[in-house]
Coordinates of C-alpha atoms in Angstrom, one line a residue:
M856 CA 26.0 -8.6 14.2
S857 CA 23.6 -8.2 17.0
S858 CA 21.8 -10.7 19.0
A859 CA 18.6 -10.0 17.0
L860 CA 20.3 -11.2 13.9
S861 CA 22.0 -14.2 15.5
A862 CA 18.6 -15.3 16.8
A863 CA 17.1 -15.5 13.3
S864 CA 15.0 -18.4 12.1
P865 CA 16.9 -21.5 11.0
R866 CA 17.9 -22.2 7.5
F867 CA 14.9 -24.4 6.9
L868 CA 12.8 -21.3 6.6
T869 CA 15.0 -19.7 3.9
D870 CA 13.5 -22.1 1.3
Y871 CA 9.8 -21.4 2.2
E872 CA 8.8 -21.1 -1.5
T873 CA 10.6 -24.2 -2.6
R874 CA 10.3 -26.6 0.4
I875 CA 7.2 -25.6 2.4
L876 CA 4.8 -23.8 0.1
P877 CA 4.7 -26.5 -2.6
R878 CA 3.9 -29.3 -0.2
A879 CA 1.2 -27.2 1.4
G880 CA -0.5 -26.9 -2.0
G881 CA 1.5 -24.0 -3.5
Y882 CA -0.6 -21.2 -4.8
G883 CA -3.5 -23.6 -4.9
R884 CA -7.3 -23.2 -4.7
Y885 CA -7.5 -22.2 -1.0
N886 CA -4.7 -19.6 -1.4
R887 CA -6.4 -18.1 -4.4
V888 CA -9.8 -17.9 -2.6
A889 CA -8.2 -16.2 0.4
V890 CA -6.3 -13.8 -1.8
A891 CA -9.5 -12.9 -3.7
F892 CA -11.2 -12.1 -0.4
S893 CA -8.3 -9.8 0.5
W894 CA -9.0 -7.7 -2.6
F895 CA -12.3 -6.4 -1.2
P896 CA -10.7 -4.5 1.6
A897 CA -8.8 -2.5 -1.0
F898 CA -12.1 -1.4 -2.5
A899 CA -13.6 -0.5 0.8
V900 CA -10.6 1.5 2.0
T901 CA -10.3 3.4 -1.3
L902 CA -13.9 4.3 -1.2
N903 CA -13.5 5.9 2.2
L904 CA -10.1 7.5 1.4
F905 CA -11.3 9.4 -1.7
S906 CA -14.7 10.3 -0.4
D907 CA -12.7 13.0 1.4
V908 CA -12.4 14.8 -2.0
F909 CA -16.2 15.2 -2.1
F910 CA -16.5 16.1 1.6
T911 CA -14.1 19.1 1.3
L912 CA -14.9 20.3 -2.3
I913 CA -15.6 24.0 -2.3
P914 CA -18.6 24.9 -4.6
D915 CA -17.7 26.8 -7.8
T916 CA -19.8 29.8 -6.8
Y917 CA -20.8 31.2 -3.5
R918 CA -21.5 34.6 -2.0
C919 CA -22.8 36.2 1.2
E920 CA -26.4 36.0 1.9
P921 CA -27.8 39.6 2.0
D922 CA -28.6 41.0 5.4
P923 CA -31.6 43.4 5.5
T924 CA -30.4 44.9 8.8
L925 CA -27.3 46.4 7.0
L926 CA -29.5 48.5 4.6
P927 CA -31.0 51.9 5.3
P928 CA -34.6 52.1 6.8
A929 CA -35.8 53.9 3.7
F930 CA -34.9 50.9 1.6
L931 CA -37.9 48.9 0.2
R932 CA -36.8 45.7 -1.5
S933 CA -40.2 45.3 -3.2
N934 CA -39.4 48.3 -5.4
L935 CA -36.2 46.8 -6.9
S936 CA -35.4 43.9 -9.0
R937 CA -33.1 41.1 -7.8
Q938 CA -30.2 42.4 -9.8
D939 CA -30.6 45.9 -8.3
Y940 CA -30.9 44.4 -4.9
L941 CA -27.6 42.5 -5.3
N942 CA -25.9 45.6 -6.6
L943 CA -26.9 47.5 -3.4
T944 CA -25.9 44.7 -1.0
V945 CA -22.9 42.7 -2.5
P946 CA -19.8 44.7 -3.6
W947 CA -17.9 44.0 -6.8
E948 CA -14.3 43.0 -6.9
D949 CA -12.1 43.7 -9.9
G950 CA -11.4 40.6 -12.0
S951 CA -13.4 38.2 -9.9
G952 CA -17.0 39.4 -10.0
R953 CA -19.1 39.8 -6.9
S954 CA -17.4 39.6 -3.6
R955 CA -17.7 36.2 -1.8
C956 CA -16.9 37.4 1.7
Q957 CA -18.2 40.9 2.1
L958 CA -21.4 43.0 2.2
F959 CA -22.3 46.7 2.1
R960 CA -23.4 48.4 5.2
Y961 CA -25.2 51.7 5.1
P962 CA -25.5 54.4 7.8
A963 CA -28.7 54.3 9.7
N964 CA -29.7 57.8 8.6
A965 CA -29.0 57.2 4.9
S966 CA -31.8 58.1 2.5
D967 CA -30.1 57.6 -0.8
V968 CA -30.7 54.0 -2.0
S969 CA -29.1 54.5 -5.4
G970 CA -25.8 53.1 -4.2
R971 CA -23.9 56.4 -4.5
G972 CA -24.1 57.5 -0.9
P973 CA -21.6 56.7 1.9
R974 CA -21.3 53.0 2.8
E975 CA -18.7 50.5 4.1
T976 CA -17.9 46.8 3.6
V977 CA -18.3 44.2 6.4
S978 CA -17.9 40.4 6.6
C979 CA -20.8 38.2 5.9
T980 CA -23.3 38.2 8.8
Q981 CA -26.1 35.8 7.6
G982 CA -24.1 33.0 6.1
W983 CA -23.5 32.1 2.4
E984 CA -25.5 31.0 -0.6
Y985 CA -23.8 28.1 -2.4
S986 CA -24.2 26.5 -5.7
S987 CA -24.3 22.7 -5.6
A988 CA -20.9 21.1 -5.1
A989 CA -19.8 18.4 -7.6
G990 CA -21.9 15.3 -6.9
L991 CA -23.2 16.5 -3.5
R992 CA -25.8 19.1 -2.5
S993 CA -24.1 19.6 0.9
N994 CA -20.7 18.7 2.3
F995 CA -18.3 19.5 5.0
V996 CA -17.8 23.0 3.6
T997 CA -21.4 24.1 3.2
E998 CA -22.5 22.4 6.4
W999 CA -20.3 24.6 8.6
N1000 CA -19.6 27.5 6.2
L1001 CA -15.8 26.8 5.8
V1002 CA -15.1 29.7 3.4
C1003 CA -13.5 33.1 3.6
S1004 CA -12.0 33.5 7.1
N1005 CA -12.8 29.8 7.9
Y1006 CA -11.2 28.4 4.8
W1007 CA -8.1 27.2 6.7
K1008 CA -10.2 24.5 8.3
I1009 CA -10.5 22.6 5.0
P1010 CA -6.7 21.9 4.5
L1011 CA -6.5 21.4 8.2
Q1012 CA -9.1 18.6 7.9
H1013 CA -7.1 16.9 5.2
I1014 CA -3.9 17.2 7.3
C1015 CA -5.7 15.6 10.3
F1016 CA -6.9 12.8 8.0
M1017 CA -3.4 12.1 6.7
T1018 CA -2.0 12.4 10.2
G1019 CA -4.4 9.6 11.2
W1020 CA -3.1 7.5 8.3
I1021 CA 0.5 8.1 9.4
V1022 CA -0.2 7.0 13.0
G1023 CA -2.2 4.0 11.8
Y1024 CA 0.4 2.8 9.5
I1025 CA 3.1 2.9 12.1
L1026 CA 1.1 1.6 15.1
L1027 CA -1.1 -1.0 13.4
G1028 CA 1.8 -2.2 11.2
T1029 CA 3.7 -3.1 14.4
I1030 CA 0.6 -4.7 15.8
C1031 CA 0.5 -6.9 12.6
D1032 CA 4.0 -8.1 13.5
W1033 CA 3.0 -8.8 17.1
L1034 CA -0.5 -10.2 16.9
G1035 CA -0.5 -11.5 13.3
R1036 CA -2.0 -10.5 10.0
R1037 CA -5.5 -11.8 10.8
R1038 CA -5.8 -10.3 14.2
G1039 CA -4.5 -6.9 13.0
F1040 CA -7.0 -7.0 10.1
L1041 CA -10.0 -7.9 12.2
L1042 CA -9.1 -5.2 14.8
S1043 CA -8.8 -2.6 12.1
V1044 CA -12.0 -3.5 10.4
S1045 CA -14.0 -3.4 13.6
L1046 CA -12.7 0.0 14.6
S1047 CA -13.0 1.4 11.1
A1048 CA -16.7 0.4 10.9
L1049 CA -17.4 2.0 14.2
S1050 CA -15.6 5.2 13.3
G1051 CA -17.4 5.4 9.9
V1052 CA -20.7 5.3 11.7
A1053 CA -19.6 7.9 14.2
V1054 CA -18.5 10.3 11.4
C1055 CA -22.1 10.2 10.0
L1056 CA -23.2 11.6 13.4
S1057 CA -20.8 14.5 13.5
S1058 CA -22.4 17.6 14.9
S1059 CA -19.6 20.2 14.5
A1060 CA -16.5 20.8 12.4
V1061 CA -14.2 20.0 15.3
M1062 CA -15.9 16.7 16.0
F1063 CA -15.7 15.9 12.3
L1064 CA -11.9 16.6 12.3
L1065 CA -11.2 14.3 15.3
L1066 CA -13.4 11.5 14.0
R1067 CA -11.8 11.6 10.5
L1068 CA -8.4 11.4 12.2
C1069 CA -9.4 8.3 14.1
Q1070 CA -11.0 6.8 10.9
G1071 CA -7.8 7.4 8.9
A1072 CA -5.8 5.5 11.5
V1073 CA -7.9 2.4 11.5
L1074 CA -8.3 2.4 7.7
A1075 CA -4.6 2.4 7.4
G1076 CA -4.5 -0.9 9.4
V1077 CA -7.1 -2.5 7.1
F1078 CA -5.1 -1.7 4.0
L1079 CA -1.7 -2.6 5.4
S1080 CA -2.7 -6.0 6.9
A1081 CA -4.6 -7.1 3.8
Y1082 CA -1.7 -6.0 1.5
I1083 CA 0.9 -8.0 3.5
F1084 CA -1.4 -11.0 3.8
R1085 CA -2.0 -11.5 0.1
L1086 CA 1.7 -11.3 -0.7
E1087 CA 2.7 -13.8 1.9
L1088 CA 0.2 -16.4 0.5
C1089 CA 1.7 -16.2 -3.0
D1090 CA 4.7 -17.8 -4.8
P1091 CA 7.1 -15.4 -6.6
P1092 CA 5.5 -15.7 -10.1
H1093 CA 2.1 -14.6 -8.8
R1094 CA 3.1 -11.8 -6.4
L1095 CA 3.0 -8.9 -8.8
M1096 CA -0.3 -10.0 -10.4
V1097 CA -1.9 -10.3 -7.0
A1098 CA -0.7 -6.9 -5.9
M1099 CA -1.8 -5.2 -9.1
V1100 CA -5.3 -6.8 -9.0
G1101 CA -5.7 -5.1 -5.6
G1102 CA -4.7 -1.9 -7.3
F1103 CA -7.4 -2.3 -9.9
F1104 CA -10.0 -2.9 -7.2
A1105 CA -8.9 0.5 -5.7
V1106 CA -9.2 2.1 -9.2
S1107 CA -12.7 0.7 -9.6
A1108 CA -13.7 2.3 -6.3
E1109 CA -12.4 5.7 -7.5
L1110 CA -14.4 5.3 -10.7
L1111 CA -17.6 4.5 -8.9
L1112 CA -17.3 7.2 -6.3
P1113 CA -18.6 10.2 -8.4
G1114 CA -21.8 8.2 -9.3
V1115 CA -22.3 7.2 -5.7
A1116 CA -21.9 10.9 -4.6
V1117 CA -24.5 12.0 -7.2
L1118 CA -27.0 9.4 -5.9
C1119 CA -26.4 10.2 -2.2
R1120 CA -26.6 14.0 -2.6
D1121 CA -25.7 14.7 1.1
W1122 CA -22.4 14.0 2.8
P1123 CA -23.8 12.0 5.8
V1124 CA -25.5 9.6 3.3
L1125 CA -22.3 9.3 1.3
Q1126 CA -20.3 8.5 4.5
A1127 CA -22.9 5.9 5.4
V1128 CA -22.7 4.3 2.0
A1129 CA -18.9 4.3 2.1
T1130 CA -19.1 2.6 5.5
V1131 CA -21.3 -0.3 4.2
P1132 CA -18.3 -2.2 2.5
L1133 CA -16.4 -2.1 5.8
L1134 CA -19.5 -3.5 7.6
L1135 CA -19.6 -6.3 5.0
L1136 CA -16.0 -7.3 6.1
L1137 CA -17.1 -8.1 9.6
P1138 CA -18.1 -11.7 8.7
Y1139 CA -14.4 -12.3 8.4
W1140 CA -14.5 -12.6 12.2
C1141 CA -16.6 -15.7 12.2
C1142 CA -15.3 -17.4 9.1
A1143 CA -11.6 -17.9 9.5
S1144 CA -11.2 -19.5 6.1
L1145 CA -11.9 -16.2 4.4
F1146 CA -8.9 -14.5 6.0
P1147 CA -6.7 -17.2 7.7
E1148 CA -3.5 -16.4 9.5
S1149 CA -0.3 -16.3 7.4
P1150 CA 1.6 -19.6 8.0
R1151 CA 4.7 -17.8 6.8
W1152 CA 4.5 -15.3 9.7
L1153 CA 3.8 -18.1 12.1
L1154 CA 6.9 -20.0 11.1
A1155 CA 9.1 -16.8 11.0
T1156 CA 8.0 -16.0 14.6
D1157 CA 8.6 -19.6 15.8
Q1158 CA 5.0 -20.3 16.6
I1159 CA 5.4 -24.0 15.6
P1160 CA 2.1 -25.6 16.8
R1161 CA 0.0 -22.9 15.1
A1162 CA 2.2 -23.0 12.0
K1163 CA 1.8 -26.8 11.7
S1164 CA -2.0 -26.6 12.2
S1165 CA -2.2 -23.8 9.6
L1166 CA 0.0 -25.7 7.1
R1167 CA -2.1 -28.9 7.5
E1168 CA -5.3 -26.9 6.8
F1169 CA -3.7 -25.3 3.7
A1170 CA -2.5 -28.7 2.4
A1171 CA -5.9 -30.3 3.0
R1172 CA -7.9 -27.5 1.3
N1173 CA -5.4 -27.3 -1.6
G1174 CA -5.6 -31.1 -2.2
A1175 CA -1.9 -31.6 -1.6
C1176 CA -2.5 -35.1 -0.2
Q1177 CA -3.2 -36.3 -3.8
Q1178 CA 0.4 -35.9 -4.9
D1179 CA 2.7 -38.8 -5.6
E1180 CA 4.8 -38.6 -2.5
M1181 CA 3.4 -40.7 0.4
Y1182 CA 2.0 -38.6 3.3
P1183 CA 3.3 -35.2 2.2
G1184 CA 1.7 -33.4 5.1
E1185 CA 3.2 -35.7 7.7
T1186 CA 6.6 -35.5 5.9
L1187 CA 6.4 -31.7 6.1
M1188 CA 5.5 -31.8 9.7
S1189 CA 8.4 -34.2 10.5
E1190 CA 10.8 -31.8 8.7
I1191 CA 9.6 -28.9 10.8
D1192 CA 10.0 -31.0 14.0
S1193 CA 13.5 -32.0 13.0
V1194 CA 14.5 -28.3 12.7
Y1195 CA 12.6 -26.7 15.6
T1196 CA 13.0 -28.0 19.1
E1197 CA 10.1 -28.6 21.4
D1198 CA 11.0 -25.8 23.8
C1199 CA 11.1 -23.2 21.0
Q1200 CA 9.4 -20.1 22.2
P1201 CA 7.7 -17.5 20.0
R1202 CA 9.8 -14.4 19.3
F1203 CA 8.3 -11.2 18.0
Y1204 CA 10.0 -8.2 16.6
S1205 CA 9.3 -4.5 16.1
V1206 CA 10.6 -1.7 13.9
L1207 CA 13.0 -0.8 16.7
E1208 CA 15.1 -3.7 15.6
L1209 CA 16.1 -1.7 12.5
R1210 CA 18.5 0.2 14.7
R1211 CA 20.8 -2.9 14.7
T1212 CA 20.6 -3.4 10.9
R1213 CA 22.2 -1.6 8.0
V1214 CA 20.8 -3.1 4.7
I1215 CA 17.2 -3.3 5.9
W1216 CA 17.3 0.2 7.3
K1217 CA 18.8 1.5 4.1
N1218 CA 16.2 -0.1 1.9
C1219 CA 13.4 1.2 4.1
L1220 CA 14.8 4.7 4.0
I1221 CA 15.2 4.7 0.2
L1222 CA 11.8 3.3 -0.5
S1223 CA 10.2 5.8 1.9
F1224 CA 12.0 8.6 0.1
T1225 CA 10.7 7.4 -3.3
L1226 CA 7.2 7.0 -2.1
F1227 CA 7.3 10.4 -0.5
I1228 CA 8.3 11.9 -3.8
G1229 CA 5.7 9.9 -5.8
T1230 CA 2.8 11.1 -3.7
G1231 CA 4.1 14.6 -3.0
V1232 CA 4.9 15.6 -6.6
Q1233 CA 1.4 14.6 -7.8
Y1234 CA 0.1 17.9 -6.5
C1235 CA 2.4 19.8 -8.9
F1236 CA 0.9 17.9 -11.9
T1237 CA -2.7 18.1 -10.8
R1238 CA -2.4 21.8 -10.2
N1239 CA -1.4 22.3 -13.9
L1240 CA -4.5 20.2 -14.8
H1241 CA -6.6 22.6 -12.8
L1242 CA -5.1 25.5 -14.7
H1243 CA -5.9 23.8 -18.0
S1244 CA -9.5 23.2 -17.1
S1245 CA -11.5 24.2 -14.0
N1246 CA -14.0 21.3 -14.4
F1247 CA -13.7 19.1 -11.4
Y1248 CA -14.6 15.9 -13.2
F1249 CA -11.9 16.5 -15.9
T1250 CA -9.2 16.5 -13.3
Y1251 CA -10.7 13.7 -11.2
F1252 CA -11.2 11.2 -14.0
L1253 CA -7.9 12.0 -15.7
R1254 CA -6.1 11.3 -12.4
V1255 CA -8.0 8.0 -12.0
I1256 CA -7.3 6.9 -15.6
T1257 CA -3.6 7.6 -15.2
G1258 CA -3.7 5.5 -12.1
A1259 CA -5.2 2.6 -14.0
L1260 CA -2.6 3.0 -16.8
A1261 CA 0.1 3.0 -14.1
C1262 CA -1.1 -0.4 -12.9
V1263 CA -1.1 -1.7 -16.5
F1264 CA 2.4 -0.3 -17.1
I1265 CA 3.7 -2.1 -13.9
C1266 CA 2.0 -5.4 -14.9
L1267 CA 3.6 -5.4 -18.4
S1268 CA 7.1 -4.3 -17.5
V1269 CA 8.1 -5.1 -13.9
N1270 CA 8.3 -8.9 -14.3
H1271 CA 10.3 -8.6 -17.5
F1272 CA 12.7 -5.8 -16.6
G1273 CA 12.8 -6.1 -12.8
R1274 CA 11.6 -4.0 -9.9
R1275 CA 14.7 -1.8 -9.6
G1276 CA 14.9 -1.0 -13.3
M1277 CA 11.3 0.1 -13.6
L1278 CA 11.4 2.1 -10.3
L1279 CA 14.5 3.8 -11.7
L1280 CA 12.7 4.6 -15.0
S1281 CA 9.6 5.9 -13.2
A1282 CA 11.8 8.2 -11.1
I1283 CA 13.6 9.5 -14.2
I1284 CA 10.5 10.3 -16.2
T1285 CA 8.8 11.9 -13.1
G1286 CA 11.8 14.1 -12.5
L1287 CA 12.2 15.1 -16.1
S1288 CA 8.5 16.0 -16.4
S1289 CA 8.6 18.0 -13.2
L1290 CA 11.8 19.9 -14.3
L1291 CA 10.4 20.7 -17.7
L1292 CA 7.2 22.0 -16.3
L1293 CA 9.1 24.0 -13.7
A1294 CA 11.5 25.7 -16.3
L1295 CA 9.5 25.9 -19.5
T1296 CA 5.8 26.3 -18.5
Q1297 CA 5.7 30.0 -19.7
Y1298 CA 7.3 29.1 -23.0
L1299 CA 5.2 26.0 -23.8
R1300 CA 1.7 25.8 -25.3
G1301 CA -1.2 24.6 -23.3
G1302 CA -1.3 21.3 -25.1
L1303 CA 2.3 20.5 -24.3
V1304 CA 1.8 21.5 -20.6
L1305 CA -1.1 19.1 -20.5
V1306 CA 0.9 16.3 -22.0
L1307 CA 3.8 16.8 -19.6
S1308 CA 1.4 16.9 -16.7
V1309 CA -0.4 13.7 -17.7
V1310 CA 2.9 11.9 -18.3
G1311 CA 4.3 13.1 -15.0
L1312 CA 1.1 12.1 -13.2
L1313 CA 1.2 8.7 -14.8
F1314 CA 4.8 7.9 -13.8
S1315 CA 4.5 9.5 -10.3
Q1316 CA 1.7 7.1 -9.6
A1317 CA 3.7 4.2 -11.0
L1318 CA 6.6 5.3 -8.7
A1319 CA 4.3 5.3 -5.7
M1320 CA 2.7 1.9 -6.4
L1321 CA 6.0 0.3 -7.2
S1322 CA 7.7 1.7 -4.1
T1323 CA 5.0 0.1 -2.0
F1324 CA 5.2 -3.2 -3.8
F1325 CA 9.0 -3.2 -3.7
A1326 CA 9.1 -2.5 0.0
S1327 CA 6.8 -5.4 0.8
E1328 CA 9.1 -7.7 -1.1
V1329 CA 12.5 -6.7 0.5
M1330 CA 11.4 -6.3 4.1
P1331 CA 11.7 -9.4 6.3
T1332 CA 8.5 -11.2 7.4
V1333 CA 9.2 -10.6 11.1
V1334 CA 9.1 -6.8 10.7
R1335 CA 7.3 -6.5 7.4
G1336 CA 4.2 -4.8 8.9
G1337 CA 6.2 -2.2 10.8
C1338 CA 8.7 -1.5 7.9
L1339 CA 6.0 -1.2 5.3
G1340 CA 4.0 1.0 7.7
L1341 CA 7.0 3.4 7.9
V1342 CA 7.2 3.5 4.1
L1343 CA 3.5 4.1 3.6
A1344 CA 3.6 6.7 6.4
A1345 CA 6.2 8.6 4.4
G1346 CA 3.8 8.5 1.4
C1347 CA 1.1 10.1 3.5
V1348 CA 3.5 12.9 4.5
G1349 CA 3.9 13.6 0.8
M1350 CA 0.1 13.7 0.4
A1351 CA -0.2 16.1 3.3
A1352 CA 2.4 18.4 1.8
S1353 CA -0.2 19.6 -0.7
S1354 CA -2.6 20.6 2.1
L1355 CA 0.2 22.6 3.7
M1356 CA 0.5 24.6 0.5
E1357 CA -3.3 25.2 0.5
L1358 CA -3.1 26.3 4.1
Q1359 CA -0.9 29.1 3.0
N1360 CA -3.1 29.9 0.0
N1361 CA -0.4 28.3 -2.3
G1362 CA 2.1 31.0 -1.3
G1363 CA 4.9 28.4 -1.3
Y1364 CA 3.9 26.5 -4.4
F1365 CA 7.0 27.4 -6.4
L1366 CA 9.3 26.3 -3.6
H1367 CA 7.2 23.1 -3.2
H1368 CA 7.7 22.3 -6.9
V1369 CA 11.4 23.0 -6.8
I1370 CA 12.0 20.8 -3.8
F1371 CA 10.1 17.8 -5.2
A1372 CA 11.7 18.1 -8.6
S1373 CA 15.1 18.1 -7.0
F1374 CA 14.1 15.2 -4.8
A1375 CA 13.0 13.2 -7.9
V1376 CA 16.4 13.7 -9.5
L1377 CA 18.2 12.7 -6.3
S1378 CA 16.1 9.6 -5.9
V1379 CA 17.6 8.2 -9.2
L1380 CA 21.0 7.9 -7.3
C1381 CA 19.4 6.3 -4.3
I1382 CA 17.5 3.6 -6.3
M1383 CA 20.8 2.2 -7.5
L1384 CA 21.5 1.0 -3.9
L1385 CA 18.4 -1.2 -3.8
P1386 CA 18.5 -5.0 -4.3
E1387 CA 16.5 -6.8 -6.9
S1388 CA 13.6 -9.0 -5.7
K1389 CA 12.5 -10.3 -9.1
R1390 CA 11.7 -14.1 -8.9
K1391 CA 13.3 -14.2 -5.4
S1392 CA 11.8 -15.6 -2.2
L1393 CA 10.6 -13.1 0.4
P1394 CA 13.1 -12.7 3.3
D1395 CA 11.7 -14.0 6.5
S1396 CA 14.3 -13.2 9.2
L1397 CA 16.5 -10.2 9.9
K1398 CA 19.5 -12.1 8.8
E1399 CA 18.0 -12.8 5.4
G1400 CA 17.0 -9.2 5.1
E1401 CA 20.6 -8.2 5.8
S1402 CA 22.0 -10.6 3.2
Q1403 CA 20.3 -8.8 0.3
R1404 CA 22.8 -7.1 -1.9
R1405 CA 22.3 -4.8 -4.9
P1406 CA 23.1 -6.3 -8.3
P1407 CA 25.4 -4.6 -10.7
L1408 CA 23.9 -2.0 -13.0
F1409 CA 25.2 -3.8 -16.1
L1410 CA 25.3 -7.5 -16.6
S1411 CA 28.8 -9.0 -16.8
R1412 CA 30.0 -11.0 -19.8
P1413 CA 28.7 -14.6 -19.6
D1414 CA 32.1 -16.1 -20.5
R1415 CA 34.1 -14.0 -18.0
D1416 CA 35.8 -16.0 -15.3
H1417 CA 34.5 -19.2 -16.8
L1418 CA 36.8 -22.1 -15.9
P1419 CA 35.3 -25.3 -17.3
L1420 CA 38.0 -27.6 -15.8
L1421 CA 37.3 -26.4 -12.3
C1422 CA 33.5 -26.6 -12.6
T1423 CA 32.1 -29.3 -10.4
R1424 CA 28.5 -30.5 -10.5
A1425 CA 26.8 -32.0 -7.5
P1426 CA 25.9 -35.7 -8.2
L1427 CA 22.2 -36.3 -8.6
S1428 CA 20.9 -38.6 -5.9
E1429 CA 17.5 -39.7 -4.8
Y1430 CA 18.6 -39.2 -1.2
N1431 CA 19.2 -36.1 0.7
P1432 CA 21.8 -36.8 3.5
D1433 CA 21.1 -33.4 5.2
N1434 CA 17.5 -34.2 5.8
Y1435 CA 16.6 -37.3 7.8
S1436 CA 12.8 -37.1 7.1
R1437 CA 13.3 -36.9 3.4
L1438 CA 15.6 -39.9 3.6
V1439 CA 12.9 -41.9 5.4
S1440 CA 10.3 -40.8 2.8
A1441 CA 12.5 -41.9 -0.1
T1442 CA 13.2 -45.2 1.6
R1443 CA 9.5 -45.9 2.0
K1444 CA 8.8 -45.2 -1.6
M1445 CA 11.7 -47.5 -2.7
L1446 CA 10.5 -50.4 -0.5
T1447 CA 7.0 -50.2 -2.0
K1448 CA 8.2 -50.6 -5.5
D1449 CA 7.6 -54.0 -7.2
N1450 CA 10.6 -54.0 -9.4
L1451 CA 13.7 -53.2 -7.4
P1452 CA 16.9 -52.3 -9.2
Y1453 CA 18.7 -55.0 -7.3
R1454 CA 17.8 -58.2 -5.3
I1455 CA 19.3 -59.4 -2.1
S1456 CA 19.2 -63.2 -1.7
A1457 CA 20.6 -65.5 1.0
A1458 CA 23.5 -67.8 0.1
S1459 CA 22.3 -71.4 -0.6
V1460 CA 25.7 -73.0 -0.4
P1461 CA 27.5 -73.2 3.0
P1462 CA 30.9 -71.6 3.2
L1463 CA 33.9 -73.8 2.3
L1464 CA 36.0 -72.5 5.2
S1465 CA 35.2 -72.5 8.8
D1466 CA 35.6 -69.3 11.0
S1467 CA 39.1 -70.3 12.2
D1468 CA 40.2 -71.3 8.7
T1469 CA 38.9 -68.0 7.4
Q1470 CA 40.9 -66.0 10.0
N1471 CA 44.2 -68.0 9.2
E1472 CA 43.7 -67.4 5.5
T1473 CA 43.3 -63.7 6.1
Q1474 CA 46.5 -63.5 8.2
R1475 CA 48.5 -65.2 5.5
E1476 CA 47.2 -62.7 2.9
V1477 CA 48.2 -59.8 5.1
L1478 CA 51.7 -61.2 5.8
S1479 CA 52.3 -61.9 2.1

């Protein structure tokens, strides 16, 4: 392998969960408090992410505001009712009611105001009249009249927002690997708070687009650094629970957002309210105990002095000094000193190291593909929901509820059946639902189409959540930020694909549906190449990441190749000859016992033979 793999961390780090974490307190009180504070960023980020839905929502009804200058001079509005006035100014369109983008213009010498004379249609000249958008009285659309010929700016805004997330995931994920989880988080929180305040002051559509792009980039760093941090503080039994609780925090933000929008009424107020949770995260700067640096990352990057200081703090706050073993913190430090040399220099990695790997790159590519499918195919299912009901709140809350059910499904199944198996099941059901809707929509009743859409939406969200969680478990610690950033960036590309369809007025929707349905079927074969991370330690070095292998699809027979006569069992011993510090610790404990298993006493009777006699006697025995 390459030099990057040969320079991996020593073997001592491969047993982080079994040798280091337990003596630092395990998943103790301090770890639980730090993890709990890492859930609040998920709420703040989700609130800002899905507020974009309300910012760009087009009102149900809108039409051109009548322009009196387009009417003949003989026209007197006071002589007509409002309905007659609209009949003379706004044209009708077959099947859709009054035109939303055109007005009548009469010749200057026209004298017939009955509407039967010569006239032509022109685009709106005085703006538009809007009904209230869902939750808001004014938003990005009504502020700058982004309808009719300017409609393309709405999907462009969403594409810019997703582009910011893509750049943020890749760039700030690498920064998390270089500067650390805490520094990357604090940098992202500070910039996201500033960008959130700046968005409130947007004075034009172009300025709003650029600021939302910047805000998306820094919000991605907040989410990514907090997600990695909480997983690296946990032991294997608690990793899934910790990740899914963060998902429930995100779901709660989505549920509260419509009510917040109704109370805010105007989009700058909603943006300001969504920025407040980010401002509340700024105290993490001055209180390091709320979001400490990950000791796992410090050890993986050979920052030994900082790692020892961090582990001492975790052990003290978790009460690890109250265990039976004498001086557990000092014993742990002596073990680290025995493995790492004093001149050990920190070593940092980037995603460019993946060029020299095979297994890590393959896992990253497959999980990026599954997350891309999980986020991109959701547009196909939500569009069927729009066709079933045009009510905005019906589609919105149904999508949020299916997201909550996806979290519950993952919590109940993944620890029992494994990550790879549930990812495979989610991909299969997502693909089948998409194919059935693609082939049989015109033959199915509305209720069956709704059921298939809900099922597909449920498992596509489970596919996306599980792909993110799976990627965080199989990527090595030294490049976990950059690799997970690549995976999440692929998911944002899938989310931006829906806006590309809207940019073309859904002209390529059928092709979009066919491509993602085919990809969902293809992902079933790719998932079989992934390893299984259930109840396993997180890989820390590139070498450990490369050593991950996929398990067989079917378990082999338990009695196969079982040779009892050749089985050897390592003898149980109180001493560990491979570890000097543990040997010293066991010796101390043995010497402090009152009742020793044996007693050494001095001989009270002098020897019968002198030294010379003893040597002669020994020579005789040898010769005989």
